[in-house]
Short mmCIF file of C-alpha atoms in Angstrom, two decimals:
data_model
loop_
_atom_site.label_atom_id
_atom_site.label_comp_id
_atom_site.label_asym_id
_atom_site.label_seq_id
_atom_site.Cartn_x
_atom_site.Cartn_y
_atom_site.Cartn_z
CA MET N 1 24.72 -5.76 -12.93
CA ASN N 2 21.85 -5.23 -15.10
CA GLY N 3 19.90 -8.36 -14.72
CA LEU N 4 18.09 -10.20 -11.92
CA ASP N 5 21.32 -10.02 -9.95
CA GLY N 6 21.43 -6.18 -9.38
CA TYR N 7 17.79 -6.12 -8.06
CA LEU N 8 18.28 -9.15 -5.82
CA THR N 9 21.61 -7.64 -4.40
CA ILE N 10 19.86 -4.31 -3.62
CA SER N 11 16.93 -6.06 -2.09
CA ALA N 12 19.11 -8.45 -0.05
CA LEU N 13 21.18 -5.53 1.34
CA LEU N 14 18.04 -3.48 2.03
CA PHE N 15 16.73 -6.53 4.00
CA ALA N 16 19.86 -6.71 6.05
CA VAL N 17 19.62 -3.02 6.82
CA GLY N 18 16.01 -3.29 7.90
CA LEU N 19 16.87 -6.35 10.00
CA TYR N 20 19.51 -4.18 11.69
CA GLY N 21 16.96 -1.47 12.51
CA VAL N 22 14.46 -4.13 14.09
CA LEU N 23 17.26 -5.57 16.15
CA THR N 24 18.84 -2.47 17.55
CA ARG N 25 16.22 0.27 17.74
CA ARG N 26 14.67 1.05 21.20
CA ASN N 27 11.74 3.00 20.03
CA ALA N 28 8.68 0.99 18.81
CA ILE N 29 7.82 3.31 15.82
CA ALA N 30 11.57 3.05 14.66
CA LEU N 31 11.25 -0.77 15.00
CA LEU N 32 8.23 -0.32 12.62
CA MET N 33 10.43 1.67 10.09
CA GLY N 34 12.80 -1.37 9.99
CA VAL N 35 9.88 -3.62 9.21
CA GLU N 36 8.66 -1.32 6.34
CA LEU N 37 12.30 -1.52 4.81
CA MET N 38 12.18 -5.23 4.97
CA ILE N 39 8.70 -5.39 3.37
CA ASN N 40 10.00 -3.12 0.58
CA ALA N 41 12.97 -5.43 -0.04
CA ALA N 42 10.47 -8.40 -0.46
CA ASN N 43 8.56 -6.51 -2.95
CA ILE N 44 11.46 -5.60 -5.02
CA ASN N 45 12.30 -9.27 -5.00
CA PHE N 46 8.83 -10.19 -6.21
CA LEU N 47 8.75 -7.71 -9.03
CA ALA N 48 12.23 -8.66 -10.15
CA PHE N 49 11.40 -12.21 -10.39
CA TRP N 50 8.28 -11.43 -12.34
CA ARG N 51 10.10 -9.15 -14.84
CA CYS N 52 12.85 -11.52 -15.60
CA LEU N 53 11.34 -14.98 -15.15
CA TYR N 54 7.62 -15.29 -14.89
CA PHE N 55 6.83 -12.53 -17.28
CA ASN N 56 3.43 -13.92 -18.49
CA SER N 57 1.80 -14.67 -15.20
CA SER N 58 0.20 -12.08 -12.90
CA GLU N 59 0.81 -14.06 -9.72
CA PRO N 60 3.77 -11.99 -8.49
CA GLN N 61 1.98 -8.63 -9.04
CA ILE N 62 -1.07 -9.97 -7.02
CA PHE N 63 1.37 -10.96 -4.29
CA VAL N 64 2.93 -7.51 -4.23
CA LEU N 65 -0.47 -5.72 -4.15
CA ILE N 66 -1.84 -7.90 -1.33
CA GLY N 67 1.54 -7.44 0.34
CA ILE N 68 1.32 -3.65 0.17
CA THR N 69 -2.34 -3.75 1.38
CA ILE N 70 -1.29 -5.93 4.44
CA ALA N 71 1.73 -3.60 5.10
CA ALA N 72 -0.74 -0.47 5.13
CA ALA N 73 -3.09 -2.29 7.43
CA GLU N 74 -0.09 -3.32 9.73
CA ALA N 75 1.19 0.24 9.91
CA ALA N 76 -2.22 1.66 10.83
CA ILE N 77 -2.88 -0.94 13.57
CA GLY N 78 0.69 -0.91 14.88
CA LEU N 79 0.72 2.90 15.14
CA ALA N 80 -2.58 2.80 16.90
CA LEU N 81 -1.33 0.18 19.37
CA ILE N 82 1.91 2.24 19.97
CA LEU N 83 -0.15 5.39 20.65
CA ASN N 84 -2.13 3.35 23.31
CA VAL N 85 0.99 2.10 24.81
CA TYR N 86 2.36 5.52 25.08
CA ARG N 87 -0.75 6.78 26.78
CA ASP N 88 -0.60 3.91 29.37
CA PHE N 89 3.22 3.76 30.03
CA GLY N 90 4.45 7.22 29.16
CA ASN N 91 6.99 6.08 26.67
CA ILE N 92 7.33 3.57 23.74
CA GLU N 93 10.80 1.90 24.55
CA VAL N 94 10.38 -1.63 23.92
CA SER N 95 12.59 -2.69 26.71
CA HIS N 96 10.53 -0.66 29.27
CA ILE N 97 7.29 -2.32 28.34
CA ASN N 98 7.82 -5.58 30.35
CA GLU N 99 4.72 -5.67 32.62
CA LEU N 100 4.00 -9.26 31.31
CA ASN N 101 7.57 -10.34 31.81
CA GLY N 102 7.69 -13.41 34.08
CA MET A 1 16.73 2.77 -22.93
CA GLY A 2 20.30 1.25 -23.53
CA GLN A 3 21.69 -1.49 -21.52
CA SER A 4 24.50 0.54 -19.92
CA LEU A 5 22.21 3.51 -19.16
CA GLN A 6 19.72 0.99 -17.34
CA SER A 7 22.58 -0.40 -15.32
CA VAL A 8 23.69 3.11 -14.29
CA ALA A 9 20.22 3.89 -13.22
CA LEU A 10 19.90 0.68 -11.30
CA MET A 11 23.21 1.32 -9.53
CA GLY A 12 22.24 4.95 -8.58
CA LEU A 13 18.84 4.04 -7.39
CA GLY A 14 20.33 1.17 -5.40
CA ALA A 15 22.81 3.56 -3.78
CA VAL A 16 19.97 5.94 -2.94
CA VAL A 17 17.78 3.29 -1.41
CA LEU A 18 20.65 1.66 0.57
CA LEU A 19 22.17 4.98 1.86
CA SER A 20 18.83 6.43 3.05
CA GLY A 21 17.95 2.93 4.46
CA VAL A 22 21.04 3.05 6.57
CA LEU A 23 20.38 6.54 7.69
CA VAL A 24 16.77 5.42 8.62
CA VAL A 25 18.25 2.84 10.99
CA GLN A 26 21.11 4.95 12.16
CA SER A 27 19.83 8.52 12.80
CA ARG A 28 19.80 9.62 16.44
CA ASN A 29 16.88 11.98 15.78
CA LEU A 30 13.93 9.70 14.95
CA VAL A 31 12.16 12.55 12.93
CA HIS A 32 15.12 12.76 10.72
CA ALA A 33 14.97 8.91 10.40
CA GLY A 34 11.34 9.09 9.50
CA TYR A 35 12.20 11.88 6.80
CA TRP A 36 15.00 9.65 5.37
CA LEU A 37 12.22 7.01 4.69
CA LEU A 38 11.17 9.35 1.79
CA PRO A 39 14.20 8.97 -0.44
CA CYS A 40 14.29 5.22 0.30
CA PHE A 41 10.68 4.80 -0.75
CA LEU A 42 11.08 6.88 -3.79
CA GLY A 43 14.22 5.08 -4.80
CA VAL A 44 12.26 1.72 -4.55
CA ALA A 45 9.59 3.24 -6.55
CA GLY A 46 12.20 4.14 -9.25
CA LEU A 47 13.31 0.37 -9.06
CA TYR A 48 9.84 -0.60 -9.79
CA GLY A 49 9.84 1.88 -12.83
CA LEU A 50 13.04 0.31 -13.99
CA LEU A 51 11.16 -3.15 -13.93
CA ASP A 52 8.44 -1.76 -16.15
CA ALA A 53 5.97 -2.08 -13.36
CA SER A 54 4.34 1.20 -13.85
CA PHE A 55 1.30 0.43 -11.76
CA PHE A 56 3.46 -0.32 -8.66
CA PHE A 57 5.57 2.80 -9.49
CA ALA A 58 2.47 4.81 -8.79
CA VAL A 59 1.21 2.61 -5.78
CA GLN A 60 4.57 2.89 -4.06
CA ILE A 61 4.65 6.73 -4.26
CA MET A 62 1.03 7.04 -3.21
CA LEU A 63 0.75 4.41 -0.55
CA TYR A 64 4.12 4.31 0.99
CA ALA A 65 5.61 7.77 0.33
CA GLY A 66 2.26 9.42 0.85
CA ALA A 67 0.21 7.42 3.43
CA ILE A 68 2.45 5.18 5.47
CA LEU A 69 5.28 7.84 5.75
CA VAL A 70 2.77 10.52 7.01
CA LEU A 71 1.14 8.08 9.38
CA ILE A 72 4.60 7.24 10.89
CA LEU A 73 5.65 10.96 11.13
CA PHE A 74 2.41 11.83 12.86
CA ALA A 75 2.82 9.02 15.35
CA LEU A 76 6.51 10.06 15.99
CA MET A 77 5.34 13.56 16.67
CA LEU A 78 2.68 12.49 18.98
CA THR A 79 5.06 10.72 21.28
CA ARG A 80 7.93 12.24 23.40
CA ASP A 81 11.48 12.21 23.36
CA VAL A 82 12.04 11.44 19.72
CA MET A 83 13.57 14.67 18.77
CA ASN A 84 16.16 14.70 21.64
CA PRO A 85 19.49 13.69 20.13
CA HIS A 86 21.03 13.05 23.64
CA ILE A 87 18.76 10.16 24.30
CA PRO A 88 20.41 7.01 22.56
CA GLN A 89 17.88 5.37 20.12
CA ASN A 90 19.92 2.37 19.76
CA ASN A 91 20.17 -0.43 22.42
CA ARG A 92 23.27 -2.07 23.53
CA TRP A 93 23.13 -4.90 20.91
CA THR A 94 24.41 -2.52 18.26
CA ILE A 95 27.70 -4.45 17.41
CA PRO A 96 26.36 -7.94 17.61
CA ALA A 97 23.35 -7.02 15.54
CA ALA A 98 25.65 -5.25 12.89
CA VAL A 99 27.76 -8.51 12.61
CA LEU A 100 24.72 -10.72 12.27
CA CYS A 101 23.14 -8.26 9.62
CA LEU A 102 26.37 -8.33 7.83
CA VAL A 103 26.58 -12.15 7.85
CA VAL A 104 22.95 -12.34 6.73
CA GLY A 105 23.66 -9.74 3.94
CA ILE A 106 26.78 -11.45 2.75
CA LEU A 107 25.11 -14.85 2.57
CA LEU A 108 22.14 -13.59 0.55
CA VAL A 109 24.39 -11.73 -1.83
CA TYR A 110 26.61 -14.68 -2.19
CA SER A 111 23.83 -16.93 -2.90
CA VAL A 112 22.48 -14.48 -5.43
CA GLY A 113 25.81 -14.26 -7.12
CA HIS A 114 25.81 -18.11 -7.48
CA SER A 115 22.53 -18.51 -9.16
CA GLU A 116 21.69 -18.02 -12.87
CA ASN A 117 21.22 -14.51 -13.90
CA PRO A 118 18.59 -14.05 -16.50
CA SER A 119 18.19 -10.41 -17.92
CA PRO A 120 14.75 -8.82 -18.21
CA SER A 121 13.34 -9.98 -21.56
CA ALA A 122 13.04 -7.64 -24.37
CA PRO A 123 11.17 -4.48 -23.95
CA PHE A 124 7.47 -5.35 -23.74
CA HIS A 125 4.36 -3.43 -24.58
CA TYR A 126 2.01 -4.84 -21.90
CA ASP A 127 -0.65 -3.03 -20.16
CA ILE A 128 0.19 -4.32 -16.60
CA THR A 129 -2.51 -2.31 -14.94
CA ARG A 130 -5.16 -3.97 -17.26
CA GLN A 131 -3.50 -7.33 -16.53
CA ILE A 132 -3.70 -6.93 -12.76
CA GLY A 133 -7.32 -5.62 -13.00
CA GLU A 134 -8.41 -8.56 -15.00
CA ALA A 135 -6.65 -10.99 -12.53
CA LEU A 136 -8.24 -9.31 -9.51
CA ILE A 137 -11.71 -9.62 -10.68
CA GLY A 138 -11.26 -12.95 -12.22
CA LYS A 139 -8.90 -15.59 -10.91
CA TYR A 140 -7.98 -13.79 -7.64
CA VAL A 141 -11.16 -12.27 -6.59
CA LEU A 142 -11.11 -14.17 -3.28
CA PRO A 143 -7.92 -12.76 -2.12
CA PHE A 144 -8.84 -9.33 -3.24
CA GLU A 145 -12.11 -9.46 -1.24
CA ALA A 146 -10.07 -10.75 1.74
CA ALA A 147 -7.82 -7.94 1.47
CA THR A 148 -10.57 -5.39 1.35
CA LEU A 149 -12.07 -6.97 4.46
CA LEU A 150 -8.73 -6.80 6.17
CA LEU A 151 -8.42 -3.10 5.32
CA LEU A 152 -11.82 -2.36 6.62
CA ALA A 153 -11.19 -4.37 9.99
CA ALA A 154 -7.69 -2.55 10.18
CA LEU A 155 -9.46 0.78 9.81
CA VAL A 156 -12.16 0.27 12.32
CA GLY A 157 -9.69 -1.44 14.58
CA ALA A 158 -7.31 1.65 14.40
CA VAL A 159 -10.12 4.06 15.12
CA VAL A 160 -11.27 1.92 18.19
CA LEU A 161 -7.72 1.56 19.49
CA ALA A 162 -6.65 5.17 19.10
CA ARG A 163 -9.88 6.78 20.55
CA THR A 164 -9.20 8.72 23.72
CA ASP A 165 -12.17 8.01 25.85
CA ARG A 166 -12.29 4.20 26.15
CA ASN A 167 -14.78 4.24 29.20
CA LEU A 168 -17.76 2.90 27.69
CA PRO A 169 -20.43 4.31 30.05
CA ASP A 170 -19.01 7.72 29.80
CA THR A 171 -18.91 7.54 26.09
CA ALA A 172 -22.60 6.64 25.96
CA GLN A 173 -23.51 9.55 28.09
CA THR A 174 -21.72 12.05 26.13
CA ALA A 175 -23.07 10.55 22.88
CA GLY A 176 -26.63 10.86 24.42
CA ILE A 177 -25.98 14.55 25.37
CA ALA A 178 -24.69 15.22 21.79
CA SER A 179 -27.75 13.72 20.23
CA ASP A 180 -30.15 15.49 22.54
CA GLN A 181 -28.45 18.81 21.79
CA GLY A 182 -28.81 18.00 18.17
CA LEU A 183 -32.59 17.53 18.50
CA GLY A 184 -32.97 20.81 20.40
CA MET A 185 -35.07 19.44 23.18
CA PRO A 186 -32.64 18.47 26.04
CA SER A 187 -34.07 16.80 29.04
CA PRO A 188 -33.63 18.73 32.36
CA VAL A 189 -31.03 16.33 33.64
CA VAL A 190 -28.96 16.63 30.53
CA GLU A 191 -29.32 20.35 30.29
CA LYS A 192 -28.00 20.71 33.85
CA SER A 193 -24.69 18.82 32.94
CA SER A 194 -24.37 19.97 29.40
CA SER A 195 -23.35 23.43 30.30
CA ASP A 196 -19.74 21.97 30.65
CA PRO A 197 -19.28 18.82 28.86
CA ASN A 198 -15.66 18.63 30.14
CA GLU A 199 -16.86 18.53 33.71
CA ILE A 200 -18.62 15.15 33.02
CA ARG A 201 -15.41 13.43 31.93
CA GLN A 202 -13.56 14.62 35.02
CA GLU A 203 -16.39 13.25 37.23
CA HIS A 204 -16.27 9.99 35.72
CA PRO A 205 -12.76 9.35 34.47
#
């Protein structure tokens, strides 16, 4: 369990857990938590591949760094949007925000 | 570190990450779910440490366990009904979603088990922070600048979106009053209304 296998297994399971959160949660912020778990799983994968296979290249690290930056921007914008929706609708349950539903 | 010790650490960190991840998606109290993100992120930081990625160990703790977690907790506490354990926080698709995620997880783990399994190469004495820094100002300067631009736009966008008074004329008016007061020579019209700044907002909502 020490090699690439262990890391990939952990990140695959973490991804599945995050997917479950995204599929089942009703609250938009809890949905965002599931997305964060999935992003973390992807980052573990990148760094595991870098350490075990592409040891001398810096591409995986740049990928992870830019990915973390984008995750931070996504969290800031997402939470600002959610607060706005909360102000307009009074709650942030994703199934209730259906004004554009045809 | 010996190989066996390393695999014990890997399994322990994996257990911490997965257990707290399950609690994050399963807690009825969303504030508890937010707090369970902390061991999850710290466990991921530990995995980065095991992978000799010291820079990302620090970044994970500062950015995820520090910034993003605090942001999520603040947003949770600013909205209603998240602490009430009697309100179900999961929708009615729980069982189909669990089956789907189980299938996805099993497929991923199965495909991991059927690929080659190289171990981390021998211990290395590489300065990965230096390596990243040189790559960022050399070959990857363009993605780096794009990321900085994205962060700037995200910051400005978040501030604009989360502002309370989005009524533009109203904002201009209050801003004008503020600057006049700052100069110490308010015009008569402004002086009359500046006695109660909240009153203006109620007049022009």
